[in-house]
Amino acid sequence: MTLTYETLSENRSFGGTQGVYKHKSETTGTEMTFAVYLPPEAQFGKVPVLWYLSGLTCTHENAMTKAGAQEWASEYGIALIFPDTSPRGEGVANDDAYDLGQGAGFYVDATEKPWSPHFKMWHYIAHELPELVFSNFPLDRDAQGITGHSMGGHGALTLAMTFPETYKSVSAFAPIANPSQSDWGRKQFTAYLGADESKWQAHDSTVLMRERGYPREILIDQGASDQFLNLLKPEALAHAMMERRQPGVFRMQEGYDHSYFFVQTFMADHVAWHAERLG
């Protein structure tokens, strides 16, 4: 596994450093871009890590520039990692629709052509990118949390419930909560994983909640005026949490939609949530 990378930019931000980097990924077979924010404390030793997974159509840049997370990460002394949402570039399969292909990796490892050669975002996020960043940045591997928005919220929840020993805290903003029962999921799972719906279950947070849950508290914020509520299906996950007696907080936020204005508003709560649990 290649652990080298190229620096694209580094900027001072709230006393820390916001960097953007790229590397050659063996998992996706492409160049991948990612961003890392290091708080001031990283000058003196390893710091806790919060992974932020973005949603449909996004790159590493959307949350980096729109979520307002650096201020709070600096205050709590926590690093932020913003991966891309899919492989990109010449020779990488794509689709005319915004919700399939480049920008819409759905945090799964595709097994179906033409997606399977490059669309391996589950392995990339869970294994390859962590090896690179923990080898090159002052980050505490034993203090990792994960969050995300929309498709990224789906990814954060499924990764955390699959690897609870890795992710010591988890939260989500408006996650795609029951993708195997939604057009934001069924379409993509069929394309990437095939028609056998049993293969989809490992990537549905409602199913995982019913089957295994998460050994610590979960925080979820959902805009009550979200224009995509029928696709996100938050009620399915809320019911599964209640049925399992899952510790956590599920908040319906009156008047908020699906935009980054919603994410910005509650970002301070989420960073504080993770910082408290990561020490």
C-alpha positions as MATLAB code, in Angstrom:
seq = 'MTLTYETLSENRSFGGTQGVYKHKSETTGTEMTFAVYLPPEAQFGKVPVLWYLSGLTCTHENAMTKAGAQEWASEYGIALIFPDTSPRGEGVANDDAYDLGQGAGFYVDATEKPWSPHFKMWHYIAHELPELVFSNFPLDRDAQGITGHSMGGHGALTLAMTFPETYKSVSAFAPIANPSQSDWGRKQFTAYLGADESKWQAHDSTVLMRERGYPREILIDQGASDQFLNLLKPEALAHAMMERRQPGVFRMQEGYDHSYFFVQTFMADHVAWHAERLG';
ca = [
       0.000    0.000    0.000;
       1.389    3.394   -0.997;
       1.557    5.783    1.959;
       2.901    8.829    0.114;
       0.842   11.847   -0.897;
       1.126   15.237   -2.590;
       0.213   18.516   -0.914;
      -2.162   20.623   -3.022;
      -2.697   23.455   -0.526;
      -2.323   24.346    3.147;
      -4.016   27.335    4.783;
      -4.034   28.719    8.307;
      -7.474   28.337    9.895;
      -8.475   29.094   13.505;
      -4.897   28.631   14.645;
      -4.581   25.275   12.894;
      -3.968   24.145    9.331;
      -6.465   23.190    6.650;
      -4.710   21.062    4.067;
      -5.794   19.457    0.800;
      -3.853   16.463   -0.508;
      -3.970   13.797   -3.206;
      -2.552   10.310   -3.547;
      -2.603    7.309   -5.824;
      -5.132    4.852   -4.424;
      -4.511    1.152   -4.893;
      -8.099    0.483   -3.813;
      -9.813    2.616   -6.462;
      -7.026    2.563   -9.038;
      -7.291    6.350   -9.328;
      -5.900    9.494   -7.808;
      -7.957   10.469   -4.775;
      -8.161   13.878   -3.117;
      -8.796   14.365    0.591;
      -8.599   17.169    3.141;
      -7.270   17.206    6.703;
      -7.760   19.932    9.300;
      -5.229   19.877   12.136;
      -6.034   21.951   15.240;
      -3.306   23.928   17.060;
      -2.735   21.032   19.511;
      -1.427   18.867   16.655;
       1.847   20.797   16.855;
       2.563   19.083   20.176;
       1.246   15.544   19.753;
      -1.451   13.267   18.427;
      -5.045   14.512   18.463;
      -8.470   12.810   18.191;
      -9.956   12.428   14.718;
     -13.430   13.124   13.327;
     -14.161   11.711    9.872;
     -16.757   13.655    7.865;
     -18.389   11.822    4.943;
     -20.147   14.006    2.393;
     -23.309   13.481    0.377;
     -24.386   13.092   -3.235;
     -22.585   15.291   -5.803;
     -20.031   16.449   -3.212;
     -16.238   16.281   -3.191;
     -13.841   16.734   -0.266;
     -14.374   20.475   -0.673;
     -18.076   20.934    0.153;
     -17.954   20.295    3.881;
     -14.449   21.714    4.153;
     -15.696   25.113    2.963;
     -19.395   25.091    3.955;
     -19.826   23.141    7.205;
     -18.100   25.616    9.494;
     -16.401   22.766   11.317;
     -12.862   24.140   11.660;
     -13.763   26.723   14.294;
     -15.208   24.057   16.577;
     -12.487   21.522   15.804;
      -9.929   24.142   16.846;
     -11.826   24.895   20.049;
     -11.991   21.217   21.055;
      -8.583   20.170   19.729;
      -9.873   17.605   17.269;
      -8.733   16.877   13.701;
     -11.120   16.638   10.750;
     -10.792   14.413    7.696;
     -12.867   15.122    4.583;
     -12.573   12.316    1.982;
     -14.014   12.461   -1.522;
     -17.288   10.665   -2.238;
     -16.143    8.514   -5.174;
     -13.314    7.767   -7.575;
     -13.008   10.195  -10.462;
     -11.130   10.700  -13.699;
     -10.704    9.388  -17.206;
     -11.706    5.765  -17.555;
     -13.864    5.796  -14.417;
     -17.475    4.749  -15.053;
     -20.102    7.454  -14.733;
     -23.789    8.095  -15.333;
     -25.783   11.099  -16.540;
     -27.824   11.042  -13.320;
     -26.477   12.988  -10.345;
     -27.164   10.120   -7.937;
     -25.115    7.384   -9.614;
     -21.467    7.200  -10.574;
     -18.887    9.875   -9.901;
     -19.888   11.856   -6.826;
     -22.228    9.072   -5.698;
     -20.097    6.192   -4.455;
     -22.541    5.382   -1.622;
     -19.684    4.044    0.542;
     -19.921    0.487   -0.803;
     -17.522   -1.799   -2.680;
     -19.090   -2.337   -6.095;
     -19.163   -5.872   -7.419;
     -20.993   -5.201  -10.694;
     -19.622   -3.887  -13.979;
     -18.864   -1.202  -15.046;
     -18.480    0.030  -11.461;
     -16.428   -2.739   -9.856;
     -12.948   -1.766  -11.143;
     -12.922    1.584   -9.285;
     -15.912    2.031   -6.972;
     -14.468    0.558   -3.758;
     -15.340    3.360   -1.343;
     -16.053    1.090    1.648;
     -12.537   -0.341    1.634;
     -11.031    3.027    0.783;
     -12.659    4.806    3.753;
     -12.381    1.953    6.238;
      -8.861    0.774    5.427;
      -6.690    2.498    2.813;
      -7.168    6.181    3.638;
      -6.798    5.572    7.417;
      -3.464    3.826    6.840;
      -2.237    6.817    4.855;
      -3.356    9.538    7.263;
      -2.281    7.758   10.457;
       1.144    7.164    8.917;
       1.640   10.797    7.948;
      -0.290   13.051   10.342;
      -0.268   13.420   14.173;
      -3.578   11.620   14.678;
      -4.674    9.283   17.474;
      -5.811    6.005   15.906;
      -7.486    5.030   19.188;
      -9.706    8.142   19.239;
     -11.715    8.120   16.006;
     -15.261    9.371   15.491;
     -17.304    9.536   12.323;
     -20.118   11.724   11.032;
     -21.625   12.675    7.694;
     -24.480   14.297    5.808;
     -27.143   12.558    3.692;
     -25.331    9.825    1.718;
     -22.421   10.515    4.056;
     -24.650   10.069    7.087;
     -25.597    6.669    5.669;
     -21.902    5.852    5.308;
     -21.030    7.066    8.798;
     -23.747    5.014   10.485;
     -23.060    1.808    8.562;
     -19.306    2.031    9.099;
     -19.708    2.767   12.816;
     -22.101   -0.111   13.398;
     -19.827   -2.458   11.431;
     -16.595   -1.323   13.105;
     -17.591   -0.063   16.575;
     -14.129   -0.875   17.898;
     -12.668    1.620   15.399;
     -15.218    4.432   15.612;
     -15.673    5.352   19.271;
     -18.361    7.943   18.455;
     -20.885    8.449   15.650;
     -23.367   11.086   14.548;
     -25.214   11.976   11.352;
     -26.911   14.901    9.645;
     -30.045   13.897    7.682;
     -28.767   10.402    6.821;
     -30.216    8.212    4.101;
     -31.562    5.984    6.824;
     -33.214    3.056    5.025;
     -31.665    2.895    1.534;
     -32.817   -0.643    0.749;
     -36.384    0.716    0.863;
     -35.730    4.048   -0.883;
     -35.047    5.264   -4.408;
     -31.877    6.722   -2.848;
     -30.466    3.269   -2.337;
     -32.339    0.696   -4.383;
     -31.120    2.227   -7.641;
     -27.523    2.496   -6.464;
     -27.387   -0.871   -4.685;
     -28.753   -2.611   -7.790;
     -26.119   -0.925   -9.956;
     -23.177   -1.416   -7.601;
     -24.030   -4.658   -5.763;
     -26.483   -6.443   -8.050;
     -30.128   -7.458   -7.754;
     -29.684   -9.813   -4.781;
     -31.133   -7.685   -1.972;
     -29.496   -9.808    0.723;
     -26.200   -8.180   -0.295;
     -27.652   -4.741    0.447;
     -28.431   -5.317    4.090;
     -24.903   -4.625    5.366;
     -25.250   -1.097    3.995;
     -28.616   -0.149    5.472;
     -28.416    1.576    8.863;
     -31.990    0.682    9.775;
     -31.287   -3.010    9.173;
     -27.985   -2.813   11.058;
     -29.692   -1.038   13.942;
     -32.215   -3.860   14.237;
     -29.533   -6.545   13.969;
     -26.669   -5.175   16.054;
     -27.064   -1.511   17.047;
     -24.124    0.500   18.323;
     -22.511   -0.014   21.747;
     -22.493    3.684   22.620;
     -24.780    6.673   22.143;
     -25.729    7.978   18.693;
     -26.587   11.569   17.725;
     -28.780   12.260   14.682;
     -30.122   15.612   13.514;
     -32.795   15.745   10.817;
     -34.433   18.847    9.371;
     -38.211   18.647    9.763;
     -38.624   20.677    6.534;
     -36.120   18.600    4.567;
     -37.286   18.389    0.956;
     -36.000   14.803    0.721;
     -37.715   13.261    3.749;
     -39.500   10.637    1.628;
     -36.118    9.458    0.323;
     -34.228    9.691    3.612;
     -36.838    7.746    5.639;
     -35.735    8.921    9.108;
     -38.797    7.356   10.710;
     -37.525    3.854    9.840;
     -34.273    4.402   11.702;
     -36.025    6.128   14.614;
     -38.376    3.160   14.998;
     -35.451    0.709   14.838;
     -33.636    2.676   17.540;
     -36.703    2.575   19.761;
     -37.255   -1.134   19.152;
     -33.657   -1.882   20.094;
     -33.644    0.607   23.002;
     -30.575    2.176   21.401;
     -29.027    4.913   23.562;
     -28.856    8.185   21.721;
     -30.533   11.383   20.586;
     -32.652   11.712   17.432;
     -33.667   15.347   16.883;
     -36.170   16.639   14.333;
     -35.177   20.273   13.821;
     -38.153   22.495   13.040;
     -37.885   24.552    9.845;
     -34.554   23.175    8.643;
     -34.032   21.705    5.178;
     -31.314   19.513    3.624;
     -28.788   22.248    2.913;
     -25.440   23.131    4.430;
     -27.178   25.939    6.325;
     -28.722   23.114    8.360;
     -25.345   21.402    8.783;
     -23.633   24.645    9.823;
     -26.280   25.319   12.441;
     -25.722   22.082   14.337;
     -22.054   21.454   13.579;
     -20.924   22.858   16.940;
     -23.158   20.337   18.731;
     -21.745   17.451   16.725;
     -18.074   18.343   17.146;
     -18.640   18.804   20.888;
     -20.443   15.436   21.014;
     -17.476   13.669   19.444;
     -14.842   15.580   21.383;
     -16.452   14.593   24.686;
     -16.506   10.915   23.725;
     -13.027   10.850   22.219;
     -11.385   12.530   25.173;
];
